[in-house]
PDB file of C-alpha atoms in Angstrom:
ATOM      1  CA  MET A   1     -10.281   5.881  33.287  1.00  0.00           C
ATOM      2  CA  LYS A   2     -11.577   5.967  29.654  1.00  0.00           C
ATOM      3  CA  ASN A   3     -11.633   9.856  29.736  1.00  0.00           C
ATOM      4  CA  LEU A   4      -7.897   9.662  30.774  1.00  0.00           C
ATOM      5  CA  ARG A   5      -7.275   7.355  27.832  1.00  0.00           C
ATOM      6  CA  ILE A   6      -8.914   9.335  25.300  1.00  0.00           C
ATOM      7  CA  ILE A   7      -7.208  12.442  26.729  1.00  0.00           C
ATOM      8  CA  ASP A   8      -3.534  10.800  26.483  1.00  0.00           C
ATOM      9  CA  LYS A   9      -4.743   9.892  22.691  1.00  0.00           C
ATOM     10  CA  ILE A  10      -5.385  13.226  22.072  1.00  0.00           C
ATOM     11  CA  LYS A  11      -2.343  14.394  23.591  1.00  0.00           C
ATOM     12  CA  SER A  12      -0.303  12.157  21.652  1.00  0.00           C
ATOM     13  CA  SER A  13      -1.850  12.839  18.341  1.00  0.00           C
ATOM     14  CA  LEU A  14      -1.118  16.646  18.901  1.00  0.00           C
ATOM     15  CA  TYR A  15       2.504  16.079  18.881  1.00  0.00           C
ATOM     16  CA  PRO A  16       2.955  15.171  15.292  1.00  0.00           C
ATOM     17  CA  ILE A  17       0.163  17.742  14.021  1.00  0.00           C
ATOM     18  CA  ILE A  18       1.910  20.618  15.929  1.00  0.00           C
ATOM     19  CA  THR A  19       5.483  19.561  14.347  1.00  0.00           C
ATOM     20  CA  PHE A  20       3.985  18.986  10.787  1.00  0.00           C
ATOM     21  CA  PHE A  21       2.509  22.445  11.013  1.00  0.00           C
ATOM     22  CA  SER A  22       5.462  23.917  12.390  1.00  0.00           C
ATOM     23  CA  ILE A  23       7.758  22.465   9.595  1.00  0.00           C
ATOM     24  CA  ILE A  24       5.259  23.747   7.324  1.00  0.00           C
ATOM     25  CA  VAL A  25       5.524  27.390   8.724  1.00  0.00           C
ATOM     26  CA  ILE A  26       9.385  27.324   8.887  1.00  0.00           C
ATOM     27  CA  TRP A  27       9.590  26.102   5.302  1.00  0.00           C
ATOM     28  CA  GLN A  28       7.189  29.152   4.219  1.00  0.00           C
ATOM     29  CA  VAL A  29       8.975  31.831   6.124  1.00  0.00           C
ATOM     30  CA  LEU A  30      12.530  30.248   5.099  1.00  0.00           C
ATOM     31  CA  VAL A  31      11.880  30.050   1.423  1.00  0.00           C
ATOM     32  CA  THR A  32       9.927  33.528   1.474  1.00  0.00           C
ATOM     33  CA  ALA A  33      12.835  35.167   3.392  1.00  0.00           C
ATOM     34  CA  MET A  34      15.811  33.672   1.439  1.00  0.00           C
ATOM     35  CA  LYS A  35      13.688  34.503  -1.927  1.00  0.00           C
ATOM     36  CA  ILE A  36      14.441  31.291  -3.640  1.00  0.00           C
ATOM     37  CA  PRO A  37      12.907  30.661  -6.501  1.00  0.00           C
ATOM     38  CA  SER A  38       9.554  28.500  -7.245  1.00  0.00           C
ATOM     39  CA  TYR A  39      11.351  26.297  -9.740  1.00  0.00           C
ATOM     40  CA  LEU A  40      13.655  25.206  -7.292  1.00  0.00           C
ATOM     41  CA  ILE A  41      11.756  24.987  -3.916  1.00  0.00           C
ATOM     42  CA  PRO A  42       8.043  26.049  -4.036  1.00  0.00           C
ATOM     43  CA  THR A  43       6.541  27.431  -0.566  1.00  0.00           C
ATOM     44  CA  PRO A  44       3.414  25.781   0.745  1.00  0.00           C
ATOM     45  CA  MET A  45       1.437  28.536  -0.384  1.00  0.00           C
ATOM     46  CA  ASP A  46       2.321  28.089  -3.862  1.00  0.00           C
ATOM     47  CA  ILE A  47       1.408  24.231  -3.575  1.00  0.00           C
ATOM     48  CA  ILE A  48      -2.082  25.213  -2.004  1.00  0.00           C
ATOM     49  CA  LYS A  49      -2.650  27.570  -4.815  1.00  0.00           C
ATOM     50  CA  GLU A  50      -1.717  24.654  -7.354  1.00  0.00           C
ATOM     51  CA  PHE A  51      -4.402  22.589  -5.897  1.00  0.00           C
ATOM     52  CA  GLN A  52      -6.894  25.434  -6.199  1.00  0.00           C
ATOM     53  CA  THR A  53      -5.997  26.219  -9.559  1.00  0.00           C
ATOM     54  CA  ASP A  54      -5.646  22.735 -11.066  1.00  0.00           C
ATOM     55  CA  TRP A  55      -7.835  20.661  -9.280  1.00  0.00           C
ATOM     56  CA  ARG A  56      -9.752  19.351 -11.970  1.00  0.00           C
ATOM     57  CA  VAL A  57      -6.660  18.105 -13.729  1.00  0.00           C
ATOM     58  CA  LEU A  58      -5.512  16.655 -10.656  1.00  0.00           C
ATOM     59  CA  LEU A  59      -8.843  14.760  -9.996  1.00  0.00           C
ATOM     60  CA  MET A  60      -8.563  13.443 -13.568  1.00  0.00           C
ATOM     61  CA  HIS A  61      -5.074  12.048 -13.019  1.00  0.00           C
ATOM     62  CA  SER A  62      -5.924  10.876  -9.568  1.00  0.00           C
ATOM     63  CA  LYS A  63      -8.848   8.613 -10.721  1.00  0.00           C
ATOM     64  CA  VAL A  64      -6.663   6.925 -13.336  1.00  0.00           C
ATOM     65  CA  THR A  65      -4.038   6.212 -10.529  1.00  0.00           C
ATOM     66  CA  LEU A  66      -6.506   5.320  -7.919  1.00  0.00           C
ATOM     67  CA  LYS A  67      -8.365   2.535 -10.772  1.00  0.00           C
ATOM     68  CA  GLU A  68      -4.980   1.095 -11.250  1.00  0.00           C
ATOM     69  CA  THR A  69      -4.056   0.767  -7.563  1.00  0.00           C
ATOM     70  CA  ILE A  70      -7.433  -0.652  -6.487  1.00  0.00           C
ATOM     71  CA  LEU A  71      -7.237  -3.148  -9.369  1.00  0.00           C
ATOM     72  CA  GLY A  72      -3.638  -4.286  -8.442  1.00  0.00           C
ATOM     73  CA  LEU A  73      -4.114  -4.368  -5.010  1.00  0.00           C
ATOM     74  CA  SER A  74      -7.040  -6.381  -5.199  1.00  0.00           C
ATOM     75  CA  ILE A  75      -5.531  -8.747  -7.650  1.00  0.00           C
ATOM     76  CA  SER A  76      -2.715  -9.003  -5.206  1.00  0.00           C
ATOM     77  CA  VAL A  77      -4.743 -10.081  -2.383  1.00  0.00           C
ATOM     78  CA  ALA A  78      -6.506 -12.949  -4.830  1.00  0.00           C
ATOM     79  CA  ILE A  79      -3.130 -14.350  -5.892  1.00  0.00           C
ATOM     80  CA  ALA A  80      -1.662 -14.302  -2.569  1.00  0.00           C
ATOM     81  CA  LEU A  81      -4.502 -16.084  -0.805  1.00  0.00           C
ATOM     82  CA  PHE A  82      -4.712 -18.453  -3.696  1.00  0.00           C
ATOM     83  CA  ILE A  83      -0.945 -19.156  -3.713  1.00  0.00           C
ATOM     84  CA  GLY A  84      -0.917 -19.373   0.070  1.00  0.00           C
ATOM     85  CA  SER A  85      -3.691 -22.005   0.112  1.00  0.00           C
ATOM     86  CA  VAL A  86      -1.854 -24.084  -2.208  1.00  0.00           C
ATOM     87  CA  MET A  87       1.265 -23.944  -0.369  1.00  0.00           C
ATOM     88  CA  ASP A  88      -0.343 -25.034   2.858  1.00  0.00           C
ATOM     89  CA  PHE A  89      -2.387 -27.793   1.078  1.00  0.00           C
ATOM     90  CA  ILE A  90       0.740 -28.922  -1.020  1.00  0.00           C
ATOM     91  CA  PRO A  91       4.150 -28.792   1.168  1.00  0.00           C
ATOM     92  CA  LEU A  92       6.247 -29.549  -1.884  1.00  0.00           C
ATOM     93  CA  PHE A  93       4.961 -26.549  -3.897  1.00  0.00           C
ATOM     94  CA  LYS A  94       5.925 -24.284  -1.051  1.00  0.00           C
ATOM     95  CA  LYS A  95       9.531 -26.004  -0.879  1.00  0.00           C
ATOM     96  CA  CYS A  96       9.865 -25.836  -4.594  1.00  0.00           C
ATOM     97  CA  PHE A  97       8.605 -21.873  -5.251  1.00  0.00           C
ATOM     98  CA  TYR A  98       8.842 -20.201  -2.058  1.00  0.00           C
ATOM     99  CA  PRO A  99      12.526 -19.067  -2.122  1.00  0.00           C
ATOM    100  CA  ILE A 100      12.335 -18.104  -5.740  1.00  0.00           C
ATOM    101  CA  MET A 101       9.462 -15.728  -5.011  1.00  0.00           C
ATOM    102  CA  TYR A 102      11.932 -14.260  -2.255  1.00  0.00           C
ATOM    103  CA  ILE A 103      14.427 -13.943  -5.022  1.00  0.00           C
ATOM    104  CA  THR A 104      12.073 -12.350  -7.379  1.00  0.00           C
ATOM    105  CA  GLN A 105      11.369  -9.423  -4.761  1.00  0.00           C
ATOM    106  CA  MET A 106      15.000  -8.418  -5.007  1.00  0.00           C
ATOM    107  CA  ILE A 107      14.386  -7.155  -8.252  1.00  0.00           C
ATOM    108  CA  PRO A 108      13.953  -3.096  -8.050  1.00  0.00           C
ATOM    109  CA  THR A 109      10.629  -2.094  -9.231  1.00  0.00           C
ATOM    110  CA  ILE A 110      12.177   0.504 -11.429  1.00  0.00           C
ATOM    111  CA  THR A 111      13.938  -2.242 -13.630  1.00  0.00           C
ATOM    112  CA  ILE A 112      10.825  -4.348 -13.839  1.00  0.00           C
ATOM    113  CA  ALA A 113       8.557  -1.628 -14.853  1.00  0.00           C
ATOM    114  CA  PRO A 114      10.232  -0.803 -18.284  1.00  0.00           C
ATOM    115  CA  LEU A 115       9.906  -4.558 -18.975  1.00  0.00           C
ATOM    116  CA  LEU A 116       6.152  -4.390 -18.542  1.00  0.00           C
ATOM    117  CA  VAL A 117       5.910  -1.347 -20.548  1.00  0.00           C
ATOM    118  CA  ILE A 118       7.473  -3.039 -23.305  1.00  0.00           C
ATOM    119  CA  TRP A 119       5.491  -6.461 -22.957  1.00  0.00           C
ATOM    120  CA  PHE A 120       2.019  -5.059 -22.296  1.00  0.00           C
ATOM    121  CA  GLY A 121       1.957  -1.510 -23.917  1.00  0.00           C
ATOM    122  CA  PHE A 122       1.535   1.895 -22.024  1.00  0.00           C
ATOM    123  CA  GLY A 123      -2.139   1.079 -21.017  1.00  0.00           C
ATOM    124  CA  ILE A 124      -3.416  -0.141 -17.635  1.00  0.00           C
ATOM    125  CA  LYS A 125      -2.335  -3.460 -17.821  1.00  0.00           C
ATOM    126  CA  SER A 126       1.434  -2.641 -17.561  1.00  0.00           C
ATOM    127  CA  LYS A 127       0.739  -0.322 -14.413  1.00  0.00           C
ATOM    128  CA  VAL A 128      -1.664  -2.843 -12.870  1.00  0.00           C
ATOM    129  CA  LEU A 129       0.746  -5.675 -13.176  1.00  0.00           C
ATOM    130  CA  CYS A 130       3.484  -3.362 -11.605  1.00  0.00           C
ATOM    131  CA  VAL A 131       1.232  -2.831  -8.626  1.00  0.00           C
ATOM    132  CA  VAL A 132       0.724  -6.632  -8.480  1.00  0.00           C
ATOM    133  CA  LEU A 133       4.138  -7.528  -8.637  1.00  0.00           C
ATOM    134  CA  THR A 134       5.205  -5.053  -6.073  1.00  0.00           C
ATOM    135  CA  CYS A 135       2.389  -5.653  -3.459  1.00  0.00           C
ATOM    136  CA  PHE A 136       1.449  -9.628  -3.513  1.00  0.00           C
ATOM    137  CA  PHE A 137       4.494 -10.849  -1.881  1.00  0.00           C
ATOM    138  CA  PRO A 138       4.226  -8.938   1.651  1.00  0.00           C
ATOM    139  CA  ILE A 139       0.593 -10.038   1.642  1.00  0.00           C
ATOM    140  CA  LEU A 140       1.831 -13.499   0.770  1.00  0.00           C
ATOM    141  CA  VAL A 141       4.388 -13.804   3.203  1.00  0.00           C
ATOM    142  CA  ASN A 142       2.320 -12.521   6.155  1.00  0.00           C
ATOM    143  CA  PHE A 143      -0.134 -14.988   5.288  1.00  0.00           C
ATOM    144  CA  MET A 144       2.045 -17.832   5.544  1.00  0.00           C
ATOM    145  CA  ASP A 145       3.618 -16.524   8.622  1.00  0.00           C
ATOM    146  CA  GLY A 146      -0.051 -16.265  10.303  1.00  0.00           C
ATOM    147  CA  ILE A 147      -1.022 -19.847   9.260  1.00  0.00           C
ATOM    148  CA  GLU A 148       2.429 -21.293  10.485  1.00  0.00           C
ATOM    149  CA  SER A 149       2.568 -19.469  13.660  1.00  0.00           C
ATOM    150  CA  ILE A 150      -0.916 -21.288  14.779  1.00  0.00           C
ATOM    151  CA  ASP A 151      -0.553 -22.998  18.271  1.00  0.00           C
ATOM    152  CA  ARG A 152       0.299 -26.605  17.662  1.00  0.00           C
ATOM    153  CA  ASP A 153      -2.408 -27.733  20.413  1.00  0.00           C
ATOM    154  CA  TYR A 154      -5.010 -26.108  18.182  1.00  0.00           C
ATOM    155  CA  LEU A 155      -3.924 -28.110  15.124  1.00  0.00           C
ATOM    156  CA  ASN A 156      -3.776 -31.204  17.467  1.00  0.00           C
ATOM    157  CA  LEU A 157      -7.323 -30.679  18.602  1.00  0.00           C
ATOM    158  CA  PHE A 158      -8.727 -30.464  14.865  1.00  0.00           C
ATOM    159  CA  LYS A 159      -6.531 -33.774  14.263  1.00  0.00           C
ATOM    160  CA  ILE A 160      -8.356 -35.593  17.272  1.00  0.00           C
ATOM    161  CA  MET A 161     -11.881 -34.380  16.113  1.00  0.00           C
ATOM    162  CA  LYS A 162     -10.727 -36.003  12.632  1.00  0.00           C
ATOM    163  CA  ALA A 163     -11.289 -32.665  10.785  1.00  0.00           C
ATOM    164  CA  ASN A 164      -9.702 -33.171   7.217  1.00  0.00           C
ATOM    165  CA  LYS A 165      -7.463 -30.402   5.695  1.00  0.00           C
ATOM    166  CA  LEU A 166     -10.137 -28.372   4.079  1.00  0.00           C
ATOM    167  CA  LYS A 167     -11.984 -27.764   7.308  1.00  0.00           C
ATOM    168  CA  THR A 168      -8.983 -27.303   9.396  1.00  0.00           C
ATOM    169  CA  PHE A 169      -8.139 -24.506   6.735  1.00  0.00           C
ATOM    170  CA  ILE A 170     -11.535 -22.929   6.830  1.00  0.00           C
ATOM    171  CA  HIS A 171     -12.410 -22.986  10.414  1.00  0.00           C
ATOM    172  CA  LEU A 172      -8.953 -22.875  11.967  1.00  0.00           C
ATOM    173  CA  LYS A 173      -5.878 -21.713   9.839  1.00  0.00           C
ATOM    174  CA  PHE A 174      -7.720 -18.932   7.967  1.00  0.00           C
ATOM    175  CA  PRO A 175      -9.426 -17.251  10.619  1.00  0.00           C
ATOM    176  CA  MET A 176      -6.011 -17.369  12.607  1.00  0.00           C
ATOM    177  CA  SER A 177      -3.937 -15.669  10.094  1.00  0.00           C
ATOM    178  CA  LEU A 178      -6.303 -12.725   9.264  1.00  0.00           C
ATOM    179  CA  ASP A 179      -4.321 -10.471  11.702  1.00  0.00           C
ATOM    180  CA  LYS A 180      -1.168 -11.275   9.963  1.00  0.00           C
ATOM    181  CA  LEU A 181      -2.861 -11.057   6.426  1.00  0.00           C
ATOM    182  CA  PHE A 182      -3.941  -7.543   7.093  1.00  0.00           C
ATOM    183  CA  THR A 183      -0.628  -6.618   8.529  1.00  0.00           C
ATOM    184  CA  GLY A 184       0.760  -7.650   4.950  1.00  0.00           C
ATOM    185  CA  LEU A 185      -2.123  -5.818   3.022  1.00  0.00           C
ATOM    186  CA  THR A 186      -1.508  -2.429   5.355  1.00  0.00           C
ATOM    187  CA  ILE A 187       2.168  -2.710   4.193  1.00  0.00           C
ATOM    188  CA  SER A 188       1.342  -3.421   0.470  1.00  0.00           C
ATOM    189  CA  SER A 189      -1.212  -0.368   0.371  1.00  0.00           C
ATOM    190  CA  THR A 190       1.864   1.986   1.079  1.00  0.00           C
ATOM    191  CA  TYR A 191       3.847   0.359  -1.803  1.00  0.00           C
ATOM    192  CA  ALA A 192       0.471   0.355  -4.164  1.00  0.00           C
ATOM    193  CA  PHE A 193       0.355   3.842  -5.054  1.00  0.00           C
ATOM    194  CA  VAL A 194       4.254   4.332  -5.596  1.00  0.00           C
ATOM    195  CA  ALA A 195       4.252   1.128  -7.886  1.00  0.00           C
ATOM    196  CA  ALA A 196       1.554   2.804  -9.899  1.00  0.00           C
ATOM    197  CA  THR A 197       3.303   6.265 -10.170  1.00  0.00           C
ATOM    198  CA  VAL A 198       6.716   4.581 -11.070  1.00  0.00           C
ATOM    199  CA  ALA A 199       4.964   2.670 -13.699  1.00  0.00           C
ATOM    200  CA  GLU A 200       3.345   5.847 -15.202  1.00  0.00           C
ATOM    201  CA  TRP A 201       6.687   7.613 -15.284  1.00  0.00           C
ATOM    202  CA  LEU A 202       7.620   5.472 -17.798  1.00  0.00           C
ATOM    203  CA  GLY A 203       4.899   5.873 -20.282  1.00  0.00           C
ATOM    204  CA  GLY A 204       1.434   6.717 -20.379  1.00  0.00           C
ATOM    205  CA  SER A 205      -1.355   9.166 -21.105  1.00  0.00           C
ATOM    206  CA  ALA A 206      -2.808   9.815 -17.708  1.00  0.00           C
ATOM    207  CA  GLY A 207      -2.269   9.402 -14.133  1.00  0.00           C
ATOM    208  CA  LEU A 208      -0.477  10.996 -11.388  1.00  0.00           C
ATOM    209  CA  GLY A 209       3.039   9.570 -12.586  1.00  0.00           C
ATOM    210  CA  VAL A 210       2.590  11.046 -15.991  1.00  0.00           C
ATOM    211  CA  TYR A 211       1.255  14.565 -14.725  1.00  0.00           C
ATOM    212  CA  MET A 212       4.644  14.609 -12.180  1.00  0.00           C
ATOM    213  CA  VAL A 213       6.959  13.949 -15.395  1.00  0.00           C
ATOM    214  CA  ARG A 214       5.406  16.552 -17.396  1.00  0.00           C
ATOM    215  CA  ALA A 215       5.456  19.037 -14.495  1.00  0.00           C
ATOM    216  CA  LYS A 216       9.435  18.322 -13.847  1.00  0.00           C
ATOM    217  CA  SER A 217      10.096  18.516 -17.364  1.00  0.00           C
ATOM    218  CA  SER A 218       8.903  22.377 -17.171  1.00  0.00           C
ATOM    219  CA  TYR A 219      10.153  22.811 -14.049  1.00  0.00           C
ATOM    220  CA  ALA A 220       6.961  23.376 -12.092  1.00  0.00           C
ATOM    221  CA  LEU A 221       7.935  21.924  -8.872  1.00  0.00           C
ATOM    222  CA  ASP A 222       4.781  23.031  -7.215  1.00  0.00           C
ATOM    223  CA  LYS A 223       2.893  20.425  -9.588  1.00  0.00           C
ATOM    224  CA  VAL A 224       5.487  17.558  -8.671  1.00  0.00           C
ATOM    225  CA  PHE A 225       4.661  18.536  -4.787  1.00  0.00           C
ATOM    226  CA  ALA A 226       1.009  18.525  -5.396  1.00  0.00           C
ATOM    227  CA  CYS A 227       1.060  15.093  -6.763  1.00  0.00           C
ATOM    228  CA  THR A 228       3.393  13.743  -4.100  1.00  0.00           C
ATOM    229  CA  ILE A 229       1.181  14.949  -1.201  1.00  0.00           C
ATOM    230  CA  LEU A 230      -1.815  13.098  -3.354  1.00  0.00           C
ATOM    231  CA  VAL A 231       0.056   9.936  -3.365  1.00  0.00           C
ATOM    232  CA  VAL A 232       0.952  10.419   0.418  1.00  0.00           C
ATOM    233  CA  ALA A 233      -2.743  10.963   1.048  1.00  0.00           C
ATOM    234  CA  PHE A 234      -4.112   8.177  -0.912  1.00  0.00           C
ATOM    235  CA  SER A 235      -1.492   5.864   0.886  1.00  0.00           C
ATOM    236  CA  LEU A 236      -2.715   7.036   4.024  1.00  0.00           C
ATOM    237  CA  ILE A 237      -6.372   6.680   3.435  1.00  0.00           C
ATOM    238  CA  PHE A 238      -5.909   3.101   2.262  1.00  0.00           C
ATOM    239  CA  VAL A 239      -4.202   2.260   5.414  1.00  0.00           C
ATOM    240  CA  VAL A 240      -7.025   3.510   7.386  1.00  0.00           C
ATOM    241  CA  ILE A 241      -9.674   1.694   5.297  1.00  0.00           C
ATOM    242  CA  ILE A 242      -7.871  -1.322   5.962  1.00  0.00           C
ATOM    243  CA  LYS A 243      -7.537  -1.034   9.577  1.00  0.00           C
ATOM    244  CA  VAL A 244     -11.306  -0.395   9.535  1.00  0.00           C
ATOM    245  CA  LEU A 245     -11.657  -3.474   7.655  1.00  0.00           C
ATOM    246  CA  LYS A 246      -9.284  -5.488   9.796  1.00  0.00           C
ATOM    247  CA  LYS A 247     -11.466  -4.386  12.792  1.00  0.00           C
ATOM    248  CA  LEU A 248     -14.598  -5.675  11.258  1.00  0.00           C
ATOM    249  CA  PHE A 249     -13.336  -8.971   9.827  1.00  0.00           C
ATOM    250  CA  LEU A 250     -11.603  -9.864  13.327  1.00  0.00           C
ATOM    251  CA  LYS A 251     -14.885  -9.410  15.276  1.00  0.00           C
ATOM    252  CA  GLN A 252     -16.721 -11.941  13.150  1.00  0.00           C
ATOM    253  CA  TYR A 253     -14.016 -14.384  14.256  1.00  0.00           C
TER     254      TYR A 253
END
């Protein structure tokens, strides 16, 4: 049975891989056959050459964006856990501020980013804050959803055992909400790099967003595509890391 499951997993993973490489081949053949100039649509080979020739510059810019993203995502988790805990302990706080937080998330990132650059400058602060404002709310919502979806029988059991609010939170609510918390973290990790890149578009000296704007201005679309691939790749790596951490944490509880 185990071998059959492994074979089925391999088969299911082969479908998207084959489809992806088929698209790449069709892309290369069509662009080459139609003689479309690289400043309009670069071929996959042009993008690969860009990685080979400019990898040092891409690596330098990637380090800056990675730093901003990791800092922003870490701060987002800390803020979400703190606010979520306060909301659980003080229901009035949740009633007052939770709806307002929903409204703030309806504001597009592209409209917030210029204000952050004006207020906090072109340095790392504005980029990290943009990531935080984009990422903390999905984590908070899922964390709160995890707390609220706990079976009432468990809560009643803790009441019978005369556990106070703090012990109930530490031994029941927090462990039971971890699954949803990691779901929110997975969602946020896909937004984090996009938020950092958008903030870099609006000003800065380094980062994939800065590199992308410079490449776009010079019609070097192979560089733009290379940056886009890096953003997607880093997002996927973050998702995989979070899924591994989720399995490790959930095994402990």
